């Protein structure tokens, strides 16, 4: 029986090609993901280990630098005590913060969030062990900096050049003293690293004489654990110490967890692709078994048992799965290389390292490929074994009995109903619990619809059949009839497309709806022409606010300064310090009671929900405690409707600034005379000193800032789901190719009675279009239902949420489905048209 299975594989190479391709693509996705994750994990682990090779003990301070009652970090005195510990060779103090470097065009080098500044900490030999200089030397006085090699190359800087550097304050110019290489994570993430002289860095980021962290190296033969034990008593309660090895291990663990999430997402999409592939494989083996009905009957007649027939089909599937798995693993390795190289496109530099080919991806590739193929082929094999020899001898195809169809449709209806009920229940429940119900319901609904698709195919395709007959005549009529001739085959083919488009449509409905709500929320709440913020997401210096207030043509400026106020009962209320008289011109403040102008009198404005929960009303007195523990009694001057852009409490900056060590200003909103123009934007940029680290966004930029991430996510999801849709297309090609093979005699007869080649091609193409569009309609319907349900669970968290059906994208999906049908039919239609009439008529 194994020899028979092997012979069948070799005899049907062309017909099994699509199955091989489907399994191969799914396996490539799985193995590529595993190899990519292993390679990346190994590279980062090695980098982490290398970074801490010479570190005996690492010390980090978590002191509050804004609290005048405690030391802001590790003092020089503490570091000197650590230096005196037995076995310690050197102690290097570090202080870090944001530093952005401008390129020759004045634009920021790097990606903002990973642009970093630190201090050059030379030892007795004048070298800092953390950095290797390729040109020049480290900064040793005020006015000098050193720059990492990548950033220096991007900025076309050489030693001796003047470099513009932005921190949280105004832009400063420094002389480039040296260029270095480093294993620092900021640089590897695509950012930049600027080294200042230690005194300059302390002044920039902390306080003179203090460090945020320290690196301790050991003398030859010293024990790291003993040094750690001796160092700990020298530290304050706000500092933590651990060995370099422990820190490296912790970082390696964090890397594994971070990459684990990425790996799970990619494997999830690989699973979807393989799930879609099951329908293609099952369809292929169903058709192959049907074509070999007489052969199977003869084998049964000469003594083959049902189990042997089933095992023969499974052996055939195992051979196909093994071949596809081997090829797929090879493609997966190539995919891992491409993924690693592709990270550079997102400005994420990965550490150098070898490609890791462990046993896990190999076993997973072969195991998944073979098992999926055998699983998909099991049902066709079982059906083949059940056919009685005599019945099989007298029948070209195994026709489903009325009983089997009734049972299938009954089961499908029950499962679909159960899934739909769970989805509706989840939508009404809301929250995370509701989404859990929807996830379970979606699974059952999808399975139920797949079972019911053969039943749905007849009425749905019957609706479009008149549209085929009118414009396309006989070819259209035949295409419509052929599409429903074998409902199970049509259903299995359409199911693959339906699954892919269910996910794509569901994501589109949810993404477009959320994006529209956020866009509307942004448009409705922001009156300002521009929003100013730091590229790294940090806080702006007070000098930026002052500069904008003095800029030409500016009519209103207000910061969104973060403040924490403690009210009676010990509760902290999120508060924004704003500019009275300007806030209502840059943001929409919908006042319910009182007057927003009362802010200028030292009063506070409170959001409606907060006022209700606290029992506050206009005119009430509220006892508050500021961050410096000063106390005051403030009057509620206004109550306004809640807004995503307004904190629960608003207060005048003049009231809170005396109590703040350093005001924290994440955004500044600006209204300009004349609105948004290139000239006005240039005025603001110039007022801010052409600072590369400060971003000036107009209204469209603001909308993109809040809603652009959704479109980016959708595009990534579309890309990942493309694999499943490609496999679905292969399924259409496979079905048509085998359908043409089965209908050779019929096609020959049609040609003999006058159906020319052009109309034969048209018939096959229209059949493909009908099947593809049918699958798309089912997928779009189910996907829209799921998108609505998930949206119902999150609408309470998004103001202004209202379901939006993206008719433009749905139209594109239907057009693409029809195009898929046309493309999938090219090869089968060409083969059908080229059949020799006489040979086809003689075919059995």
PDB file of C-alpha atoms in Angstrom, residues 400-596:
ATOM      1  CA  UNK A 400     -22.973  12.820  -1.054  1.00  0.00           C
ATOM      2  CA  UNK A 401     -26.181  11.235   0.202  1.00  0.00           C
ATOM      3  CA  UNK A 402     -29.210  13.298   1.247  1.00  0.00           C
ATOM      4  CA  UNK A 403     -28.797  12.013   4.797  1.00  0.00           C
ATOM      5  CA  UNK A 404     -25.162  13.162   5.018  1.00  0.00           C
ATOM      6  CA  UNK A 405     -26.066  16.644   3.726  1.00  0.00           C
ATOM      7  CA  UNK A 406     -28.976  16.973   6.198  1.00  0.00           C
ATOM      8  CA  UNK A 407     -26.735  15.941   9.104  1.00  0.00           C
ATOM      9  CA  UNK A 408     -23.987  18.349   7.959  1.00  0.00           C
ATOM     10  CA  UNK A 409     -26.389  21.288   7.567  1.00  0.00           C
ATOM     11  CA  UNK A 410     -28.039  20.603  10.919  1.00  0.00           C
ATOM     12  CA  UNK A 411     -24.694  20.515  12.709  1.00  0.00           C
ATOM     13  CA  UNK A 412     -23.539  23.658  10.862  1.00  0.00           C
ATOM     14  CA  UNK A 413     -26.709  25.552  11.771  1.00  0.00           C
ATOM     15  CA  UNK A 414     -26.396  24.613  15.452  1.00  0.00           C
ATOM     16  CA  UNK A 415     -22.708  25.601  15.668  1.00  0.00           C
ATOM     17  CA  UNK A 416     -23.276  28.868  13.779  1.00  0.00           C
ATOM     18  CA  UNK A 417     -26.203  29.754  16.044  1.00  0.00           C
ATOM     19  CA  UNK A 418     -24.136  29.035  19.148  1.00  0.00           C
ATOM     20  CA  UNK A 419     -21.290  31.197  17.846  1.00  0.00           C
ATOM     21  CA  UNK A 420     -23.594  34.081  16.899  1.00  0.00           C
ATOM     22  CA  UNK A 421     -25.249  33.977  20.332  1.00  0.00           C
ATOM     23  CA  UNK A 422     -21.868  34.115  22.071  1.00  0.00           C
ATOM     24  CA  UNK A 423     -20.788  37.069  19.893  1.00  0.00           C
ATOM     25  CA  UNK A 424     -23.978  39.020  20.647  1.00  0.00           C
ATOM     26  CA  UNK A 425     -23.634  38.195  24.360  1.00  0.00           C
ATOM     27  CA  UNK A 426     -20.045  39.458  24.301  1.00  0.00           C
ATOM     28  CA  UNK A 427     -21.067  42.682  22.547  1.00  0.00           C
ATOM     29  CA  UNK A 428     -23.719  43.369  25.193  1.00  0.00           C
ATOM     30  CA  UNK A 429     -21.408  42.439  28.101  1.00  0.00           C
ATOM     31  CA  UNK A 430     -18.565  44.708  26.970  1.00  0.00           C
ATOM     32  CA  UNK A 431     -15.060  44.996  28.398  1.00  0.00           C
ATOM     33  CA  UNK A 432     -12.461  42.235  28.475  1.00  0.00           C
ATOM     34  CA  UNK A 433     -15.062  39.636  29.505  1.00  0.00           C
ATOM     35  CA  UNK A 434     -17.136  40.523  26.465  1.00  0.00           C
ATOM     36  CA  UNK A 435     -14.141  40.174  24.169  1.00  0.00           C
ATOM     37  CA  UNK A 436     -13.507  36.719  25.591  1.00  0.00           C
ATOM     38  CA  UNK A 437     -17.075  35.686  24.709  1.00  0.00           C
ATOM     39  CA  UNK A 438     -16.614  37.140  21.230  1.00  0.00           C
ATOM     40  CA  UNK A 439     -13.353  35.213  20.690  1.00  0.00           C
ATOM     41  CA  UNK A 440     -15.068  31.933  21.564  1.00  0.00           C
ATOM     42  CA  UNK A 441     -18.144  32.862  19.533  1.00  0.00           C
ATOM     43  CA  UNK A 442     -16.030  33.860  16.521  1.00  0.00           C
ATOM     44  CA  UNK A 443     -14.389  30.435  16.489  1.00  0.00           C
ATOM     45  CA  UNK A 444     -17.724  28.598  16.554  1.00  0.00           C
ATOM     46  CA  UNK A 445     -19.318  30.984  14.051  1.00  0.00           C
ATOM     47  CA  UNK A 446     -16.418  30.537  11.632  1.00  0.00           C
ATOM     48  CA  UNK A 447     -16.521  26.753  11.945  1.00  0.00           C
ATOM     49  CA  UNK A 448     -20.305  26.758  11.558  1.00  0.00           C
ATOM     50  CA  UNK A 449     -20.244  28.946   8.459  1.00  0.00           C
ATOM     51  CA  UNK A 450     -17.564  26.733   6.923  1.00  0.00           C
ATOM     52  CA  UNK A 451     -19.800  23.698   7.488  1.00  0.00           C
ATOM     53  CA  UNK A 452     -22.791  25.570   6.024  1.00  0.00           C
ATOM     54  CA  UNK A 453     -21.005  27.075   3.017  1.00  0.00           C
ATOM     55  CA  UNK A 454     -22.033  24.235   0.642  1.00  0.00           C
ATOM     56  CA  UNK A 455     -25.674  24.865   1.599  1.00  0.00           C
ATOM     57  CA  UNK A 456     -25.252  28.639   1.188  1.00  0.00           C
ATOM     58  CA  UNK A 457     -23.571  28.313  -2.198  1.00  0.00           C
ATOM     59  CA  UNK A 458     -26.712  27.319  -4.131  1.00  0.00           C
ATOM     60  CA  UNK A 459     -29.041  30.219  -3.146  1.00  0.00           C
ATOM     61  CA  UNK A 460     -26.287  32.871  -3.159  1.00  0.00           C
ATOM     62  CA  UNK A 461     -24.892  31.857  -6.556  1.00  0.00           C
ATOM     63  CA  UNK A 462     -28.469  31.497  -7.898  1.00  0.00           C
ATOM     64  CA  UNK A 463     -28.927  35.226  -7.209  1.00  0.00           C
ATOM     65  CA  UNK A 464     -25.981  36.191  -9.419  1.00  0.00           C
ATOM     66  CA  UNK A 465     -26.617  33.628 -12.160  1.00  0.00           C
ATOM     67  CA  UNK A 466     -28.946  35.967 -14.154  1.00  0.00           C
ATOM     68  CA  UNK A 467     -26.134  38.550 -14.162  1.00  0.00           C
ATOM     69  CA  UNK A 468     -23.910  35.971 -15.853  1.00  0.00           C
ATOM     70  CA  UNK A 469     -26.378  34.826 -18.492  1.00  0.00           C
ATOM     71  CA  UNK A 470     -27.248  38.319 -19.788  1.00  0.00           C
ATOM     72  CA  UNK A 471     -23.808  39.695 -20.694  1.00  0.00           C
ATOM     73  CA  UNK A 472     -21.993  36.370 -21.244  1.00  0.00           C
ATOM     74  CA  UNK A 473     -24.664  34.104 -22.730  1.00  0.00           C
ATOM     75  CA  UNK A 474     -24.035  30.366 -22.788  1.00  0.00           C
ATOM     76  CA  UNK A 475     -20.598  30.688 -21.178  1.00  0.00           C
ATOM     77  CA  UNK A 476     -22.150  32.550 -18.226  1.00  0.00           C
ATOM     78  CA  UNK A 477     -24.974  30.051 -17.844  1.00  0.00           C
ATOM     79  CA  UNK A 478     -22.545  27.098 -17.827  1.00  0.00           C
ATOM     80  CA  UNK A 479     -20.253  28.881 -15.358  1.00  0.00           C
ATOM     81  CA  UNK A 480     -23.128  29.401 -12.926  1.00  0.00           C
ATOM     82  CA  UNK A 481     -24.188  25.761 -13.192  1.00  0.00           C
ATOM     83  CA  UNK A 482     -20.629  24.470 -12.785  1.00  0.00           C
ATOM     84  CA  UNK A 483     -20.106  26.616  -9.675  1.00  0.00           C
ATOM     85  CA  UNK A 484     -22.904  24.770  -7.832  1.00  0.00           C
ATOM     86  CA  UNK A 485     -22.442  21.349  -9.415  1.00  0.00           C
ATOM     87  CA  UNK A 486     -20.393  20.169  -6.455  1.00  0.00           C
ATOM     88  CA  UNK A 487     -21.414  22.328  -3.460  1.00  0.00           C
ATOM     89  CA  UNK A 488     -18.858  20.710  -1.136  1.00  0.00           C
ATOM     90  CA  UNK A 489     -15.998  21.509  -3.464  1.00  0.00           C
ATOM     91  CA  UNK A 490     -17.254  25.050  -4.073  1.00  0.00           C
ATOM     92  CA  UNK A 491     -17.711  25.503  -0.322  1.00  0.00           C
ATOM     93  CA  UNK A 492     -14.252  24.230   0.553  1.00  0.00           C
ATOM     94  CA  UNK A 493     -12.681  26.510  -2.073  1.00  0.00           C
ATOM     95  CA  UNK A 494     -14.699  29.552  -0.983  1.00  0.00           C
ATOM     96  CA  UNK A 495     -14.003  28.827   2.711  1.00  0.00           C
ATOM     97  CA  UNK A 496     -10.319  29.592   2.314  1.00  0.00           C
ATOM     98  CA  UNK A 497     -11.095  33.053   0.915  1.00  0.00           C
ATOM     99  CA  UNK A 498     -13.876  33.559   3.460  1.00  0.00           C
ATOM    100  CA  UNK A 499     -11.520  32.987   6.421  1.00  0.00           C
ATOM    101  CA  UNK A 500      -8.940  35.449   5.117  1.00  0.00           C
ATOM    102  CA  UNK A 501     -11.512  38.129   4.301  1.00  0.00           C
ATOM    103  CA  UNK A 502     -13.304  37.629   7.626  1.00  0.00           C
ATOM    104  CA  UNK A 503     -10.123  38.638   9.428  1.00  0.00           C
ATOM    105  CA  UNK A 504      -9.245  41.420   6.981  1.00  0.00           C
ATOM    106  CA  UNK A 505     -12.769  42.893   7.044  1.00  0.00           C
ATOM    107  CA  UNK A 506     -13.081  42.613  10.817  1.00  0.00           C
ATOM    108  CA  UNK A 507      -9.792  44.474  11.278  1.00  0.00           C
ATOM    109  CA  UNK A 508     -10.811  47.080   8.710  1.00  0.00           C
ATOM    110  CA  UNK A 509     -14.212  47.770  10.295  1.00  0.00           C
ATOM    111  CA  UNK A 510     -12.701  48.048  13.773  1.00  0.00           C
ATOM    112  CA  UNK A 511      -9.654  50.050  12.676  1.00  0.00           C
ATOM    113  CA  UNK A 512     -11.576  52.511  10.489  1.00  0.00           C
ATOM    114  CA  UNK A 513     -14.253  53.008  13.153  1.00  0.00           C
ATOM    115  CA  UNK A 514     -11.723  53.674  15.918  1.00  0.00           C
ATOM    116  CA  UNK A 515      -9.634  55.848  13.605  1.00  0.00           C
ATOM    117  CA  UNK A 516     -12.680  57.912  12.617  1.00  0.00           C
ATOM    118  CA  UNK A 517     -13.670  58.379  16.271  1.00  0.00           C
ATOM    119  CA  UNK A 518     -10.148  59.486  17.222  1.00  0.00           C
ATOM    120  CA  UNK A 519      -9.955  61.774  14.193  1.00  0.00           C
ATOM    121  CA  UNK A 520     -13.300  63.360  15.072  1.00  0.00           C
ATOM    122  CA  UNK A 521     -12.263  63.668  18.692  1.00  0.00           C
ATOM    123  CA  UNK A 522      -9.072  65.462  17.627  1.00  0.00           C
ATOM    124  CA  UNK A 523     -10.883  67.773  15.203  1.00  0.00           C
ATOM    125  CA  UNK A 524     -13.664  68.609  17.663  1.00  0.00           C
ATOM    126  CA  UNK A 525     -11.422  69.308  20.644  1.00  0.00           C
ATOM    127  CA  UNK A 526      -8.382  71.084  19.230  1.00  0.00           C
ATOM    128  CA  UNK A 527      -8.796  74.700  18.125  1.00  0.00           C
ATOM    129  CA  UNK A 528      -5.056  75.390  18.043  1.00  0.00           C
ATOM    130  CA  UNK A 529      -3.234  75.717  14.745  1.00  0.00           C
ATOM    131  CA  UNK A 530      -0.138  73.957  16.066  1.00  0.00           C
ATOM    132  CA  UNK A 531       0.962  71.602  18.829  1.00  0.00           C
ATOM    133  CA  UNK A 532       4.576  71.718  20.000  1.00  0.00           C
ATOM    134  CA  UNK A 533       6.197  68.710  21.683  1.00  0.00           C
ATOM    135  CA  UNK A 534       9.518  66.928  22.126  1.00  0.00           C
ATOM    136  CA  UNK A 535      10.481  64.310  19.534  1.00  0.00           C
ATOM    137  CA  UNK A 536      11.315  61.825  22.296  1.00  0.00           C
ATOM    138  CA  UNK A 537       7.950  62.253  24.015  1.00  0.00           C
ATOM    139  CA  UNK A 538       9.600  63.985  26.969  1.00  0.00           C
ATOM    140  CA  UNK A 539       8.933  67.390  28.494  1.00  0.00           C
ATOM    141  CA  UNK A 540       9.650  70.824  27.052  1.00  0.00           C
ATOM    142  CA  UNK A 541      11.736  73.410  28.828  1.00  0.00           C
ATOM    143  CA  UNK A 542      10.027  76.487  30.235  1.00  0.00           C
ATOM    144  CA  UNK A 543      12.083  78.552  27.769  1.00  0.00           C
ATOM    145  CA  UNK A 544      10.112  77.013  24.848  1.00  0.00           C
ATOM    146  CA  UNK A 545       6.854  78.385  26.300  1.00  0.00           C
ATOM    147  CA  UNK A 546       8.397  81.804  26.802  1.00  0.00           C
ATOM    148  CA  UNK A 547       9.768  81.845  23.234  1.00  0.00           C
ATOM    149  CA  UNK A 548       6.401  80.923  21.721  1.00  0.00           C
ATOM    150  CA  UNK A 549       4.580  83.601  23.736  1.00  0.00           C
ATOM    151  CA  UNK A 550       6.910  86.207  22.232  1.00  0.00           C
ATOM    152  CA  UNK A 551       6.740  84.857  18.654  1.00  0.00           C
ATOM    153  CA  UNK A 552       5.340  87.164  15.972  1.00  0.00           C
ATOM    154  CA  UNK A 553       1.687  86.606  15.060  1.00  0.00           C
ATOM    155  CA  UNK A 554       0.898  84.271  17.987  1.00  0.00           C
ATOM    156  CA  UNK A 555      -2.549  85.079  19.409  1.00  0.00           C
ATOM    157  CA  UNK A 556      -2.887  82.365  22.077  1.00  0.00           C
ATOM    158  CA  UNK A 557      -0.450  79.963  23.754  1.00  0.00           C
ATOM    159  CA  UNK A 558      -1.188  77.476  26.515  1.00  0.00           C
ATOM    160  CA  UNK A 559       0.825  74.560  27.863  1.00  0.00           C
ATOM    161  CA  UNK A 560      -0.599  71.252  29.027  1.00  0.00           C
ATOM    162  CA  UNK A 561       1.625  71.140  32.094  1.00  0.00           C
ATOM    163  CA  UNK A 562       1.285  67.943  34.122  1.00  0.00           C
ATOM    164  CA  UNK A 563       0.663  68.517  37.835  1.00  0.00           C
ATOM    165  CA  UNK A 564      -0.341  66.246  40.691  1.00  0.00           C
ATOM    166  CA  UNK A 565      -2.702  67.673  43.286  1.00  0.00           C
ATOM    167  CA  UNK A 566      -3.564  65.848  46.482  1.00  0.00           C
ATOM    168  CA  UNK A 567      -7.088  66.615  47.690  1.00  0.00           C
ATOM    169  CA  UNK A 568      -8.871  65.861  50.938  1.00  0.00           C
ATOM    170  CA  UNK A 569      -8.864  62.158  51.677  1.00  0.00           C
ATOM    171  CA  UNK A 570      -5.383  61.610  50.277  1.00  0.00           C
ATOM    172  CA  UNK A 571      -6.515  61.168  46.649  1.00  0.00           C
ATOM    173  CA  UNK A 572      -4.281  62.439  43.862  1.00  0.00           C
ATOM    174  CA  UNK A 573      -6.096  64.140  40.982  1.00  0.00           C
ATOM    175  CA  UNK A 574      -4.506  64.453  37.546  1.00  0.00           C
ATOM    176  CA  UNK A 575      -4.238  68.174  36.826  1.00  0.00           C
ATOM    177  CA  UNK A 576      -3.113  70.341  33.912  1.00  0.00           C
ATOM    178  CA  UNK A 577      -1.643  73.759  34.512  1.00  0.00           C
ATOM    179  CA  UNK A 578      -2.752  76.054  31.660  1.00  0.00           C
ATOM    180  CA  UNK A 579      -2.717  79.710  30.659  1.00  0.00           C
ATOM    181  CA  UNK A 580      -6.016  81.460  31.543  1.00  0.00           C
ATOM    182  CA  UNK A 581      -7.522  83.396  28.646  1.00  0.00           C
ATOM    183  CA  UNK A 582      -5.661  81.214  26.135  1.00  0.00           C
ATOM    184  CA  UNK A 583      -6.778  77.679  26.971  1.00  0.00           C
ATOM    185  CA  UNK A 584     -10.299  78.198  25.613  1.00  0.00           C
ATOM    186  CA  UNK A 585      -8.845  79.471  22.313  1.00  0.00           C
ATOM    187  CA  UNK A 586      -6.564  76.469  21.743  1.00  0.00           C
ATOM    188  CA  UNK A 587      -8.757  73.666  23.153  1.00  0.00           C
ATOM    189  CA  UNK A 588     -12.509  73.223  23.226  1.00  0.00           C
ATOM    190  CA  UNK A 589     -13.584  73.724  26.849  1.00  0.00           C
ATOM    191  CA  UNK A 590     -17.322  73.052  27.000  1.00  0.00           C
ATOM    192  CA  UNK A 591     -18.345  74.754  30.253  1.00  0.00           C
ATOM    193  CA  UNK A 592     -21.371  73.329  32.076  1.00  0.00           C
ATOM    194  CA  UNK A 593     -21.466  75.726  35.011  1.00  0.00           C
ATOM    195  CA  UNK A 594     -19.385  78.689  36.105  1.00  0.00           C
ATOM    196  CA  UNK A 595     -16.867  80.608  34.003  1.00  0.00           C
ATOM    197  CA  UNK A 596     -13.550  79.336  32.598  1.00  0.00           C
TER     198      UNK A 596
END
